[in-house]
Short mmCIF file of C-alpha atoms in Angstrom, two decimals:
data_model
loop_
_atom_site.label_atom_id
_atom_site.label_comp_id
_atom_site.label_asym_id
_atom_site.label_seq_id
_atom_site.Cartn_x
_atom_site.Cartn_y
_atom_site.Cartn_z
CA ASP P 226 52.09 87.16 138.15
CA ALA P 227 55.55 87.29 136.33
CA GLY P 228 57.21 90.87 134.14
CA ILE P 229 55.33 90.74 131.28
CA THR P 230 53.54 93.67 129.21
CA GLN P 231 51.91 93.93 125.90
CA SER P 232 51.33 97.39 124.27
CA PRO P 233 48.92 98.55 122.57
CA ARG P 234 46.27 96.60 124.61
CA HIS P 235 43.16 97.24 122.08
CA LYS P 236 44.32 98.73 118.46
CA VAL P 237 41.66 98.57 115.53
CA THR P 238 43.04 99.43 112.28
CA GLU P 239 42.04 99.54 108.68
CA THR P 240 43.13 96.56 106.06
CA GLY P 241 47.07 96.84 104.77
CA THR P 242 48.00 98.66 107.32
CA PRO P 243 51.50 98.56 109.21
CA VAL P 244 50.62 97.34 112.93
CA THR P 245 53.44 96.21 115.21
CA LEU P 246 52.95 94.80 118.41
CA ARG P 247 55.25 94.91 121.55
CA CYS P 248 55.74 92.21 124.04
CA HIS P 249 58.07 93.32 126.68
CA GLN P 250 59.83 91.11 130.04
CA THR P 251 61.45 92.02 133.28
CA GLU P 252 62.04 88.42 133.91
CA ASN P 253 65.33 88.30 132.24
CA HIS P 254 63.60 84.82 130.43
CA ARG P 255 65.75 83.36 127.40
CA TYR P 256 62.46 82.23 125.02
CA MET P 257 59.37 84.44 123.96
CA TYR P 258 56.73 83.37 121.90
CA TRP P 259 53.72 85.17 120.04
CA TYR P 260 50.05 83.25 119.48
CA ARG P 261 47.31 84.30 118.38
CA GLN P 262 44.08 83.35 120.08
CA ASP P 263 40.31 82.63 117.83
CA PRO P 264 37.82 80.96 118.93
CA GLY P 265 37.87 76.67 118.63
CA HIS P 266 41.46 77.40 118.10
CA GLY P 267 42.49 77.27 120.59
CA LEU P 268 46.18 79.02 121.06
CA ARG P 269 48.24 79.08 117.44
CA LEU P 270 51.92 79.76 117.48
CA ILE P 271 53.30 82.38 115.47
CA HIS P 272 56.82 82.68 115.88
CA TYR P 273 59.18 82.28 118.84
CA SER P 274 62.76 83.29 119.93
CA TYR P 275 64.95 81.38 121.57
CA GLY P 276 67.20 84.24 122.24
CA VAL P 277 68.54 88.45 121.31
CA LYS P 278 68.06 88.17 116.86
CA ASP P 279 67.27 83.88 117.03
CA THR P 280 64.15 83.50 115.63
CA ASP P 281 61.67 80.58 114.42
CA LYS P 282 58.19 79.87 112.82
CA GLY P 283 55.36 78.36 114.25
CA GLU P 284 52.81 77.14 112.83
CA VAL P 285 50.80 80.04 111.78
CA SER P 286 53.36 82.65 110.44
CA ASP P 287 52.52 83.72 107.52
CA GLY P 288 51.52 87.35 106.65
CA TYR P 289 53.94 87.95 110.12
CA SER P 290 57.13 88.54 111.08
CA VAL P 291 59.35 89.38 114.19
CA SER P 292 62.29 90.75 116.13
CA ARG P 293 63.78 90.59 119.24
CA SER P 294 66.88 93.03 119.14
CA LYS P 295 66.91 92.69 122.90
CA THR P 296 66.16 90.28 125.87
CA GLU P 297 63.73 92.05 127.15
CA ASP P 298 61.23 93.04 123.52
CA PHE P 299 59.97 90.95 121.45
CA LEU P 300 58.01 92.46 118.47
CA LEU P 301 55.67 91.33 116.30
CA THR P 302 54.83 93.09 113.25
CA LEU P 303 51.52 92.64 110.77
CA GLU P 304 53.27 94.02 107.73
CA SER P 305 49.82 94.72 105.56
CA ALA P 306 47.18 93.86 107.96
CA THR P 307 44.12 91.46 106.38
CA SER P 308 40.87 90.79 108.18
CA SER P 309 42.05 87.56 109.01
CA GLN P 310 44.41 88.99 111.36
CA THR P 311 41.41 89.78 113.79
CA SER P 312 42.18 88.02 116.71
CA VAL P 313 43.74 88.05 120.60
CA TYR P 314 47.90 88.06 120.39
CA PHE P 315 49.18 86.52 123.35
CA CYS P 316 53.06 87.51 123.63
CA ALA P 317 54.81 84.04 126.34
CA ILE P 318 57.55 83.51 127.57
CA SER P 319 60.00 80.66 129.28
CA ASP P 320 63.62 80.83 130.97
CA LEU P 321 64.03 76.61 129.11
CA GLY P 322 62.22 75.62 125.79
CA GLY P 323 59.37 73.56 126.39
CA ASP P 324 58.56 74.12 129.58
CA THR P 325 55.95 76.17 131.48
CA GLN P 326 54.90 79.88 129.62
CA TYR P 327 54.32 82.95 131.29
CA PHE P 328 51.34 84.69 129.29
CA GLY P 329 51.12 88.27 129.16
CA PRO P 330 47.79 90.43 129.63
CA GLY P 331 46.99 90.20 125.93
CA THR P 332 46.46 92.87 122.35
CA ARG P 333 42.68 92.72 120.73
CA LEU P 334 43.32 93.62 117.26
CA THR P 335 40.52 94.45 115.52
CA VAL P 336 40.99 94.33 111.43
CA LEU P 337 38.53 96.45 109.56
CA GLY G 129 54.51 68.11 113.44
CA GLN G 130 52.87 67.45 117.10
CA GLN G 131 49.56 67.86 117.16
CA VAL G 132 46.82 67.84 120.74
CA MET G 133 43.77 67.32 120.19
CA GLN G 134 41.60 68.31 123.67
CA ILE G 135 37.58 66.87 124.04
CA PRO G 136 34.91 68.06 124.91
CA GLN G 137 35.31 71.96 123.49
CA TYR G 138 32.19 73.37 125.78
CA GLN G 139 31.65 71.52 129.01
CA HIS G 140 28.03 72.70 130.84
CA VAL G 141 28.49 71.69 134.17
CA GLN G 142 25.55 71.77 137.44
CA GLU G 143 27.34 73.75 140.41
CA GLY G 144 28.51 70.85 142.71
CA GLU G 145 29.12 67.63 139.57
CA ASP G 146 32.28 66.24 138.60
CA PHE G 147 33.13 66.30 134.84
CA THR G 148 36.62 65.33 132.88
CA THR G 149 38.29 67.01 130.33
CA TYR G 150 40.64 64.89 128.08
CA CYS G 151 43.84 65.20 125.97
CA ASN G 152 45.01 63.29 123.09
CA SER G 153 48.63 63.30 121.08
CA SER G 154 49.45 62.04 117.72
CA THR G 155 53.04 61.48 119.36
CA THR G 156 54.56 60.31 122.91
CA LEU G 157 55.13 63.17 124.89
CA SER G 158 58.05 64.34 127.02
CA ASN G 159 55.68 66.04 129.07
CA ILE G 160 51.72 67.56 129.88
CA GLN G 161 51.36 70.51 130.64
CA TRP G 162 47.69 72.50 132.20
CA TYR G 163 46.84 76.10 131.72
CA LYS G 164 43.84 77.65 132.93
CA GLN G 165 42.08 80.83 131.18
CA ARG G 166 39.25 82.74 133.28
CA PRO G 167 37.00 85.04 130.79
CA GLY G 168 38.62 88.07 129.36
CA GLY G 169 42.07 86.85 131.10
CA HIS G 170 45.31 85.34 129.78
CA PRO G 171 46.14 81.79 130.40
CA VAL G 172 48.16 80.92 133.93
CA PHE G 173 49.65 77.83 134.02
CA LEU G 174 48.54 75.30 136.25
CA ILE G 175 50.60 71.99 136.31
CA GLN G 176 52.95 70.23 134.69
CA LEU G 177 53.01 66.46 134.67
CA VAL G 178 56.41 64.45 133.31
CA LYS G 179 56.13 60.83 133.94
CA SER G 180 54.33 58.05 132.70
CA GLY G 181 51.10 57.08 134.77
CA GLU G 182 51.56 60.65 136.89
CA VAL G 183 48.71 61.49 138.93
CA LYS G 184 48.86 64.72 140.34
CA LYS G 185 45.97 66.89 142.94
CA GLN G 186 45.61 70.71 143.34
CA LYS G 187 42.89 70.76 145.75
CA ARG G 188 39.53 69.59 143.60
CA LEU G 189 41.76 68.92 140.49
CA THR G 190 43.19 65.71 139.67
CA PHE G 191 45.72 65.60 136.76
CA GLN G 192 46.77 62.56 135.51
CA PHE G 193 49.68 61.35 132.66
CA GLY G 194 48.67 58.11 130.45
CA GLU G 195 51.05 55.07 130.58
CA ALA G 196 51.69 56.12 127.39
CA LYS G 197 52.82 59.24 127.70
CA LYS G 198 50.38 60.26 125.14
CA ASN G 199 47.73 61.09 126.50
CA SER G 200 46.26 63.29 130.18
CA SER G 201 42.68 63.96 131.84
CA LEU G 202 41.71 66.28 134.40
CA HIS G 203 38.75 65.94 136.17
CA ILE G 204 37.27 68.46 138.46
CA THR G 205 34.86 67.14 141.48
CA ALA G 206 32.00 69.44 143.40
CA THR G 207 33.00 71.91 140.72
CA GLN G 208 32.48 75.78 141.69
CA THR G 209 31.67 79.02 140.14
CA THR G 210 35.31 79.48 140.26
CA ASP G 211 36.04 76.48 137.92
CA VAL G 212 34.60 78.87 135.35
CA GLY G 213 37.13 79.14 132.28
CA THR G 214 38.96 77.85 129.22
CA TYR G 215 41.24 75.22 130.71
CA PHE G 216 44.18 73.61 127.95
CA CYS G 217 46.39 71.05 127.73
CA ALA G 218 50.01 71.65 125.96
CA GLY G 219 52.59 69.08 125.14
CA ARG G 220 56.11 70.08 124.84
CA ASP G 221 57.47 69.99 121.27
CA ASP G 222 61.42 70.83 120.85
CA TYR G 223 61.00 73.96 122.67
CA LYS G 224 58.43 75.73 122.31
CA LEU G 225 54.50 73.46 122.98
CA SER G 226 51.82 72.44 121.48
CA PHE G 227 48.25 73.21 122.95
CA GLY G 228 45.02 71.74 122.58
CA ALA G 229 41.79 73.57 121.59
CA GLY G 230 41.11 74.30 125.02
CA THR G 231 37.96 72.64 127.13
CA THR G 232 35.26 75.89 127.92
CA VAL G 233 33.83 75.26 131.50
CA THR G 234 30.26 77.19 132.57
CA VAL G 235 28.48 75.90 135.40
CA ARG G 236 25.17 76.22 136.58
CA ALA G 237 24.61 77.76 140.30
#
């Protein structure tokens, strides 16, 4: 497996609290992606990054923000978590945009 | 934006039987990729198809890219319990991928 870690792996939080998920890679890949996975919806792109400080929105970006200050780290922040953001979140990396993606182990987030 | 549709959503297969899952796009794709996610795991890349009409095989798995590059299929022969999981297709959309909803496969021994 590619060198991708996600932290935390599990989190339970309450509605209205801020949450930050971290994705860390050791592959020096340029592209990094955040997805959420929900039953019946497959993998939906939240935000992605094409370089340090370069990010763009995906199809379900409302309520989420991201930051990438270093090549190896991509942070996903829920400013004020809602129950609809309960999901499994996957980070992925790619050397070339639109090419093969390698996924992290995922973070299971529950918002009560 | 690009939409990738995948059918069926669920596939219940008797061990030893064959099955096929299909992927259709609303637009022409530059490439199509297939991923497999085991229960409780993360998606893992299986293969990429680039050329019109391309066919690739991985042991019992056969992947096909349509002539118009708007559809793809994954055919598994002699299904085994190790084939359990969700199979996703994904089409290239600029610098990102657009994933189908996946086909979740269960196997009856």
